[in-house]
Amino acid sequence: MSNPSYPDVVQWAVPFFIIAILIELVWILIKGRGGRYETRDALTSLIMGAGNVATGIALGFVGLGFFMLLWALTPLDLGTGWWVVLLCFVLDDLRYYWVHRFGHRIRWVWASHVNHHSSQHYNLTTALRQTWTGTFTMMMVLRAPLILLGFHPAMVLFCGGLNLIYQFWIHTEAIGKMPRWFESVMNTPSHHRVHHGRNPRYLDANYAGVLIIWDKMFGTFVPELDTEKPQYGLVKNLGTFNPIRVAFHEWVGIFRDILRPGLSLRQRVLYAVAPPGWSHDQSRDTSEQIKRKHLAQNPQDRDTPGFEGL
Amino acid sequence: MTLTVLLLLVAGGIAGIAVLLHMLGMSKPHIFEDEAEVKSVWLAEYPDTLVRDVLLSENRHFALISSSAGKGIVWPMGADGAARLLLGVEITDMPYGLELSLPDYTAPEIRLKLDPGEAKAWRRQIQEAP
């Protein structure tokens, strides 16, 4: 079996990230539009990004060890041809779609991903507001099929890195819409602004990493409407910039809920694995309930994008 | 890329961007335009409640809310706003006004910069029954 070597592209992209943030900032200052920056918000996002790199270095061995174990088990080896890398990239993007979708629909995974949505801003620093606790979600198992099919773990991680780098530039309000052909196939700033919107219409939409076709295939695509600007952040926004609290608040919430007295075992499990907002006493709302409440007050929105089938 | 270079890039990048933003005046806490803006921030967090009264502080950084769910506070989160019900609040007098402590991991302390007279009145209002 071959043992290919690929660069850690995310680390190599760090200088590009810094330059691009400065360019976006200058653009906003010159044009007076195209996004907003605030010191503590940006600082928190950047610290979350640095922490993500640090935890990746510290805990990366868990995922890598798992992948190398699978690689030792599989009899398949697709090699390192360019078409294999391309195929790996597309399949890994499909894998990303589902990890991301689970990240919004399973509270245990949301606990890791929530911090990425915790800024009320949407600029290039928001892209770097990444999780510190991804390893604990065990979502690495979704990469197992790729490795068992014969894609080398190093190639899979390389493609995952490229995927993350692609997603950096779409975290901006400085770009309106891309050409129509591009918007129809690729994930773009417009599509991803929808994903970050807390508006009922935009909740649980556009999970794509690079190719927006996955959302169109699996019924989660919602276009950005000119009539409804996304409001960024969480359904219930954080009242702190403390990176520790940003990183761990949903985990704390899960454990507090699980340990509440008087619950059945099923209810305790559901507090961990049900969609965010689920509660045993209906005291909170899931995104679906938020959408239904919105429709009850705004019936004219029924069957419009984001509210179909409700 | 060596770990040392990566560390220098990350630390330098974070510090440089933070200092630049601060020097560009982007650290100023949000000033609420009017009661309507405060109300919209509140209702975004607590859409199922009714707002009965809004008391905006003189500096327009903070607002005390009387709602159908009880007393609440709206305060600036950088350039935006945040809102919380004041359930289980502990109030501490501070030289700058009041500090509210909440049993909420996502908003444990809220520092209200208020004039002494205003701080006294707000303390009384917060302690009153909803």
Coordinates of C-alpha atoms in Angstrom, one line a residue:
Chain A
M1 CA 0.0 0.0 0.0
S2 CA 1.2 3.5 -0.8
N3 CA 1.8 6.1 1.9
P4 CA 1.3 9.5 0.3
S5 CA 2.2 12.7 2.0
Y6 CA 0.1 15.9 1.7
P7 CA 0.7 19.3 3.2
D8 CA -1.4 20.6 6.2
V9 CA -3.1 23.1 4.0
V10 CA -5.1 24.8 6.8
Q11 CA -1.8 25.7 8.6
W12 CA -0.4 27.0 5.3
A13 CA -3.5 29.1 4.8
V14 CA -3.1 31.1 8.0
P15 CA -1.2 34.0 6.4
F16 CA -3.9 34.1 3.6
F17 CA -6.6 34.3 6.3
I18 CA -5.0 37.3 8.0
I19 CA -4.5 39.1 4.7
A20 CA -8.0 38.4 3.5
I21 CA -9.5 39.7 6.9
L22 CA -7.5 42.9 6.5
I23 CA -8.7 43.3 2.8
E24 CA -12.3 42.8 3.9
L25 CA -11.9 45.4 6.7
V26 CA -10.4 48.0 4.4
W27 CA -13.2 47.3 1.9
I28 CA -15.9 47.9 4.5
L29 CA -14.1 51.1 5.7
I30 CA -13.8 52.4 2.2
K31 CA -17.3 51.4 0.9
G32 CA -19.1 51.9 4.2
R33 CA -21.1 48.7 3.6
G34 CA -20.4 45.0 3.1
G35 CA -20.3 43.9 6.7
R36 CA -19.4 45.0 10.3
Y37 CA -16.5 44.4 12.6
E38 CA -16.3 44.8 16.4
T39 CA -13.2 44.3 18.4
R40 CA -14.3 41.8 21.1
D41 CA -16.4 39.8 18.6
A42 CA -13.5 39.5 16.2
L43 CA -11.0 38.7 19.0
T44 CA -13.3 36.0 20.3
S45 CA -13.6 34.5 16.8
L46 CA -9.8 34.5 16.2
I47 CA -9.1 33.0 19.6
M48 CA -11.6 30.2 18.8
G49 CA -9.8 29.7 15.6
A50 CA -6.4 29.4 17.3
G51 CA -7.9 27.1 19.9
N52 CA -9.3 24.9 17.1
V53 CA -5.8 24.6 15.6
A54 CA -4.4 23.8 19.1
T55 CA -6.9 21.2 19.9
G56 CA -6.4 19.7 16.4
I57 CA -2.7 19.3 17.2
A58 CA -3.4 18.0 20.7
L59 CA -6.2 15.6 19.9
G60 CA -5.6 14.9 16.2
F61 CA -4.0 11.6 17.1
V62 CA -7.5 10.2 18.1
G63 CA -8.9 10.6 14.6
L64 CA -5.7 9.8 12.8
G65 CA -5.3 6.6 14.9
F66 CA -8.8 5.6 14.0
F67 CA -8.3 6.2 10.3
M68 CA -5.0 4.4 10.2
L69 CA -6.6 1.4 11.9
L70 CA -9.3 1.4 9.2
W71 CA -6.6 1.7 6.6
A72 CA -4.8 -1.3 7.9
L73 CA -8.0 -3.3 7.8
T74 CA -9.2 -2.4 4.3
P75 CA -8.0 -4.5 1.4
L76 CA -8.7 -1.6 -1.0
D77 CA -6.2 1.1 -2.2
L78 CA -7.3 3.5 -4.9
G79 CA -3.9 5.0 -5.2
T80 CA -3.0 8.7 -5.5
G81 CA -4.1 9.6 -9.0
W82 CA -5.5 13.1 -9.6
W83 CA -9.0 11.6 -10.3
V84 CA -8.8 9.8 -7.0
V85 CA -8.1 13.0 -5.2
L86 CA -10.9 14.7 -7.1
L87 CA -13.4 11.9 -6.3
C88 CA -12.2 11.9 -2.7
F89 CA -12.8 15.7 -2.5
V90 CA -16.4 15.3 -3.8
L91 CA -17.2 12.4 -1.5
D92 CA -15.6 14.1 1.4
D93 CA -17.8 17.2 0.7
L94 CA -20.9 14.9 0.8
R95 CA -19.5 13.6 4.1
Y96 CA -19.2 17.2 5.3
Y97 CA -22.8 17.9 4.3
W98 CA -24.0 15.1 6.6
V99 CA -21.7 15.9 9.5
H100 CA -22.9 19.5 9.3
R101 CA -26.5 18.5 9.1
F102 CA -26.1 16.2 12.1
G103 CA -24.3 19.2 13.8
H104 CA -27.6 21.1 13.6
R105 CA -30.0 18.3 14.3
I106 CA -28.3 16.3 17.1
R107 CA -27.7 18.3 20.3
W108 CA -24.5 16.4 21.1
V109 CA -23.0 17.4 17.8
W110 CA -24.5 20.9 18.0
A111 CA -22.7 21.4 21.3
S112 CA -19.5 21.4 19.4
H113 CA -20.7 23.3 16.3
V114 CA -22.8 26.0 18.1
N115 CA -19.8 28.3 18.8
H116 CA -19.4 28.8 15.0
H117 CA -22.9 30.4 15.0
S118 CA -22.5 32.4 18.2
S119 CA -21.3 35.6 16.6
Q120 CA -23.9 38.3 15.7
H121 CA -21.6 39.4 13.0
Y122 CA -20.9 37.8 9.7
N123 CA -17.4 38.5 8.4
L124 CA -14.2 36.6 7.6
T125 CA -13.3 36.3 11.3
T126 CA -16.6 34.4 11.8
A127 CA -15.2 31.7 9.5
L128 CA -12.4 31.1 12.0
R129 CA -14.8 30.8 15.0
Q130 CA -14.4 27.0 15.1
T131 CA -15.0 24.3 17.6
W132 CA -12.5 23.1 20.3
T133 CA -14.5 20.0 21.0
G134 CA -15.1 18.3 17.6
T135 CA -13.3 15.2 18.6
F136 CA -15.9 14.5 21.3
T137 CA -18.8 14.4 18.8
M138 CA -17.3 11.2 17.3
M139 CA -18.3 12.5 13.9
M140 CA -15.0 11.1 12.6
V141 CA -16.9 7.9 12.0
L142 CA -18.5 9.4 9.0
R143 CA -15.1 9.4 7.3
A144 CA -14.8 5.6 7.8
P145 CA -16.5 4.7 4.5
L146 CA -14.1 6.8 2.5
I147 CA -11.1 5.0 4.1
L148 CA -12.6 1.6 3.8
L149 CA -13.3 2.3 0.1
G150 CA -9.5 2.8 -0.4
F151 CA -8.9 6.5 0.0
H152 CA -5.8 7.0 2.0
P153 CA -6.4 8.8 5.4
A154 CA -3.8 11.5 4.4
M155 CA -5.7 12.2 1.2
V156 CA -9.0 12.3 3.1
L157 CA -7.6 14.8 5.6
F158 CA -6.0 16.8 2.8
C159 CA -9.4 17.1 1.1
G160 CA -11.1 18.0 4.4
G161 CA -8.5 20.8 4.8
L162 CA -9.2 22.1 1.3
N163 CA -12.9 22.0 2.1
L164 CA -12.4 24.2 5.2
I165 CA -10.3 26.7 3.3
Y166 CA -12.9 27.0 0.6
Q167 CA -15.5 27.8 3.3
F168 CA -13.4 30.7 4.6
W169 CA -14.2 33.2 1.8
I170 CA -18.0 32.6 1.9
H171 CA -18.2 34.2 5.4
T172 CA -18.7 37.7 4.1
E173 CA -21.3 40.3 3.4
A174 CA -18.9 42.1 1.1
I175 CA -19.9 39.8 -1.8
G176 CA -23.5 39.9 -2.9
K177 CA -24.2 37.2 -5.4
M178 CA -21.9 35.3 -7.7
P179 CA -22.7 34.5 -11.4
R180 CA -25.9 32.4 -11.7
W181 CA -24.1 29.2 -12.9
F182 CA -21.7 29.4 -9.9
E183 CA -24.6 30.0 -7.4
S184 CA -26.4 27.0 -8.8
V185 CA -23.5 24.6 -8.1
M186 CA -21.2 26.0 -5.5
N187 CA -21.7 27.2 -2.0
T188 CA -21.4 31.0 -2.0
P189 CA -21.5 33.9 0.5
S190 CA -25.3 34.3 -0.3
H191 CA -26.1 30.6 0.4
H192 CA -24.0 30.6 3.6
R193 CA -25.4 33.8 4.9
V194 CA -28.7 32.0 4.9
H195 CA -27.1 29.2 6.9
H196 CA -26.0 31.6 9.5
G197 CA -29.4 33.4 9.8
R198 CA -31.4 33.1 12.9
N199 CA -34.6 34.2 11.1
P200 CA -37.1 31.4 11.4
R201 CA -37.1 31.1 7.6
Y202 CA -33.4 30.4 7.4
L203 CA -33.0 27.9 10.3
D204 CA -31.6 24.5 9.4
A205 CA -30.8 25.3 5.8
N206 CA -27.8 25.2 3.5
Y207 CA -25.5 22.8 5.2
A208 CA -23.2 22.5 2.2
G209 CA -19.4 22.8 2.4
V210 CA -18.3 23.4 -1.2
L211 CA -21.1 22.1 -3.4
I212 CA -24.6 23.5 -2.8
I213 CA -26.0 20.6 -4.9
W214 CA -26.2 18.4 -1.7
D215 CA -28.7 20.8 -0.2
K216 CA -30.7 20.8 -3.4
M217 CA -30.6 17.0 -3.5
F218 CA -31.6 16.4 0.1
G219 CA -34.2 19.2 0.4
T220 CA -32.5 21.6 2.7
F221 CA -31.7 24.5 0.3
V222 CA -33.2 27.9 1.0
P223 CA -32.2 30.9 -1.2
E224 CA -31.3 34.2 0.3
L225 CA -34.3 36.5 -0.3
D226 CA -33.8 40.2 -1.1
T227 CA -36.8 40.9 1.1
E228 CA -35.4 39.2 4.2
K229 CA -31.9 40.0 5.3
P230 CA -30.4 37.3 7.5
Q231 CA -30.0 38.2 11.2
Y232 CA -26.9 36.5 12.4
G233 CA -26.3 34.6 15.7
L234 CA -28.1 32.1 17.8
V235 CA -31.9 31.9 18.5
K236 CA -30.8 32.8 22.0
N237 CA -27.6 34.8 21.8
L238 CA -24.7 34.6 24.2
G239 CA -24.2 37.3 26.8
T240 CA -20.5 36.8 27.0
F241 CA -17.3 37.0 24.8
N242 CA -15.4 34.6 27.1
P243 CA -13.9 32.0 24.7
I244 CA -14.2 29.3 27.4
R245 CA -17.9 29.9 27.8
V246 CA -18.3 30.2 24.0
A247 CA -16.6 26.8 23.6
F248 CA -18.3 24.9 26.3
H249 CA -21.7 26.5 27.0
E250 CA -23.9 23.9 25.2
W251 CA -21.9 21.0 26.7
V252 CA -22.7 22.6 30.1
G253 CA -26.3 22.9 29.1
I254 CA -26.5 19.3 28.1
F255 CA -25.0 18.0 31.3
R256 CA -27.2 20.2 33.4
D257 CA -30.3 19.0 31.6
I258 CA -29.2 15.3 31.8
L259 CA -28.7 15.6 35.5
R260 CA -32.0 17.3 36.3
P261 CA -33.9 15.4 38.9
G262 CA -37.1 13.5 38.1
L263 CA -36.4 12.6 34.5
S264 CA -36.8 9.2 32.9
L265 CA -33.8 7.6 31.2
R266 CA -35.3 8.2 27.8
Q267 CA -35.7 11.9 28.6
R268 CA -32.1 12.2 29.7
V269 CA -30.9 10.5 26.5
L270 CA -33.1 12.8 24.4
Y271 CA -31.6 15.9 26.1
A272 CA -28.3 14.7 24.5
V273 CA -29.4 13.4 21.1
A274 CA -32.7 15.2 20.2
P275 CA -32.6 18.3 18.0
P276 CA -31.4 21.5 19.8
G277 CA -34.4 23.1 21.6
W278 CA -36.0 19.8 22.6
S279 CA -37.3 19.7 26.2
H280 CA -39.3 17.2 28.1
D281 CA -41.8 19.8 29.3
Q282 CA -42.1 21.8 26.0
S283 CA -40.5 24.8 27.7
R284 CA -38.2 25.4 24.7
D285 CA -38.6 25.4 21.0
T286 CA -36.8 23.4 18.3
S287 CA -36.3 25.1 14.9
E288 CA -39.3 23.3 13.6
Q289 CA -41.5 24.7 16.4
I290 CA -40.0 28.2 15.9
K291 CA -41.0 28.0 12.2
R292 CA -44.5 26.8 13.1
K293 CA -44.9 29.6 15.6
H294 CA -43.7 32.1 12.9
L295 CA -46.3 30.7 10.4
A296 CA -49.1 31.0 13.0
Q297 CA -48.3 34.7 13.3
N298 CA -47.3 35.2 9.6
P299 CA -49.6 32.9 7.6
Q300 CA -48.6 34.8 4.4
D301 CA -45.2 33.0 4.6
R302 CA -46.7 29.6 4.3
D303 CA -45.1 27.5 1.5
T304 CA -42.5 30.2 0.8
P305 CA -38.8 29.2 0.9
G306 CA -37.8 27.9 4.3
F307 CA -41.4 27.1 5.3
E308 CA -42.3 24.5 2.7
G309 CA -44.1 21.4 4.1
L310 CA -44.9 22.9 7.5
Chain B
M1 CA 5.5 25.2 8.6
T2 CA 7.2 24.8 11.9
L3 CA 5.1 25.1 15.1
T4 CA 7.1 28.2 16.1
V5 CA 6.3 30.0 12.9
L6 CA 2.7 29.0 13.2
L7 CA 2.5 30.2 16.7
L8 CA 4.1 33.5 15.8
L9 CA 1.7 34.0 12.9
V10 CA -1.4 33.1 14.9
A11 CA -0.5 35.2 18.0
G12 CA 0.8 38.1 15.8
G13 CA -2.3 38.0 13.6
I14 CA -4.8 38.0 16.5
A15 CA -3.0 40.7 18.4
G16 CA -2.5 42.9 15.3
I17 CA -6.1 42.6 14.1
A18 CA -7.5 43.3 17.6
V19 CA -5.3 46.4 18.1
L20 CA -6.2 47.7 14.6
L21 CA -9.9 47.3 15.2
H22 CA -9.6 49.0 18.6
M23 CA -7.7 51.9 17.1
L24 CA -10.4 52.2 14.4
G25 CA -12.9 52.8 17.1
M26 CA -14.7 49.5 16.8
S27 CA -14.7 48.7 20.5
K28 CA -17.5 51.2 21.4
P29 CA -20.4 49.5 23.1
H30 CA -23.7 49.8 21.3
I31 CA -26.0 52.7 22.0
F32 CA -29.7 51.8 21.6
E33 CA -31.5 54.2 19.3
D34 CA -34.8 54.1 21.2
E35 CA -37.2 52.0 23.1
A36 CA -38.4 50.3 19.8
E37 CA -34.9 49.0 19.2
V38 CA -34.6 47.7 22.7
K39 CA -38.0 46.0 22.3
S40 CA -36.9 44.3 19.1
V41 CA -33.7 42.9 20.8
W42 CA -35.9 41.6 23.6
L43 CA -38.5 40.0 21.4
A44 CA -35.8 38.4 19.3
E45 CA -34.7 36.5 22.5
Y46 CA -38.1 36.1 24.1
P47 CA -40.6 36.1 21.3
D48 CA -43.4 34.5 23.4
T49 CA -43.4 37.4 25.9
L50 CA -45.2 40.7 26.0
V51 CA -43.2 43.8 26.8
R52 CA -45.1 46.0 29.3
D53 CA -42.5 48.7 29.8
V54 CA -39.0 49.7 28.7
L55 CA -36.8 51.9 30.8
L56 CA -33.8 53.1 28.9
S57 CA -30.7 54.3 30.9
E58 CA -29.6 57.8 30.4
N59 CA -26.5 56.7 28.5
R60 CA -28.8 54.5 26.3
H61 CA -26.5 51.5 26.8
F62 CA -28.9 49.5 29.0
A63 CA -32.6 49.0 29.4
L64 CA -34.8 47.5 32.1
I65 CA -37.7 45.5 30.7
S66 CA -41.0 44.7 32.4
S67 CA -42.4 41.7 30.5
S68 CA -45.1 39.1 30.9
A69 CA -42.4 36.7 31.9
G70 CA -40.9 39.0 34.5
K71 CA -38.2 41.7 34.8
G72 CA -35.4 41.6 32.2
I73 CA -32.4 43.5 31.0
V74 CA -31.1 44.4 27.6
W75 CA -27.4 45.4 27.3
P76 CA -24.8 45.9 24.6
M77 CA -22.9 42.9 23.4
G78 CA -20.2 44.8 21.5
A79 CA -22.0 46.4 18.6
D80 CA -25.2 44.4 19.2
G81 CA -27.5 43.6 22.0
A82 CA -28.3 40.8 24.3
A83 CA -31.2 40.2 26.6
R84 CA -31.9 38.1 29.7
L85 CA -34.7 37.6 32.2
L86 CA -33.5 38.5 35.6
L87 CA -34.6 35.2 37.3
G88 CA -32.4 34.5 40.3
V89 CA -30.4 37.7 39.9
E90 CA -28.0 39.0 42.5
I91 CA -27.3 42.7 42.6
T92 CA -24.0 44.2 43.7
D93 CA -23.3 47.9 44.0
M94 CA -20.2 48.9 42.1
P95 CA -18.3 52.2 41.7
Y96 CA -19.5 52.3 38.1
G97 CA -23.1 51.4 38.9
L98 CA -24.5 47.8 39.3
E99 CA -23.3 44.3 38.6
L100 CA -25.9 41.7 38.0
S101 CA -25.0 38.1 38.5
L102 CA -27.2 35.5 36.9
P103 CA -27.3 31.7 37.2
D104 CA -26.7 31.5 33.5
Y105 CA -23.5 30.1 32.0
T106 CA -24.0 32.2 28.9
A107 CA -24.4 35.5 30.7
P108 CA -23.0 35.2 34.2
E109 CA -22.3 38.9 34.8
I110 CA -23.8 42.0 33.4
R111 CA -22.1 45.3 34.3
L112 CA -24.5 48.2 34.2
K113 CA -22.7 51.6 34.0
L114 CA -25.2 53.9 35.6
D115 CA -25.1 57.2 37.5
P116 CA -25.4 56.8 41.2
G117 CA -29.0 58.0 41.4
E118 CA -30.0 55.9 38.4
A119 CA -28.2 52.8 39.9
K120 CA -30.2 53.3 43.1
A121 CA -33.5 53.5 41.3
W122 CA -32.7 50.5 39.0
R123 CA -31.8 48.4 42.0
R124 CA -35.1 49.2 43.6
Q125 CA -37.0 48.5 40.4
I126 CA -35.2 45.1 39.8
Q127 CA -35.9 44.0 43.4
E128 CA -39.6 44.9 43.1
A129 CA -42.0 42.1 42.4
P130 CA -42.5 41.6 38.6

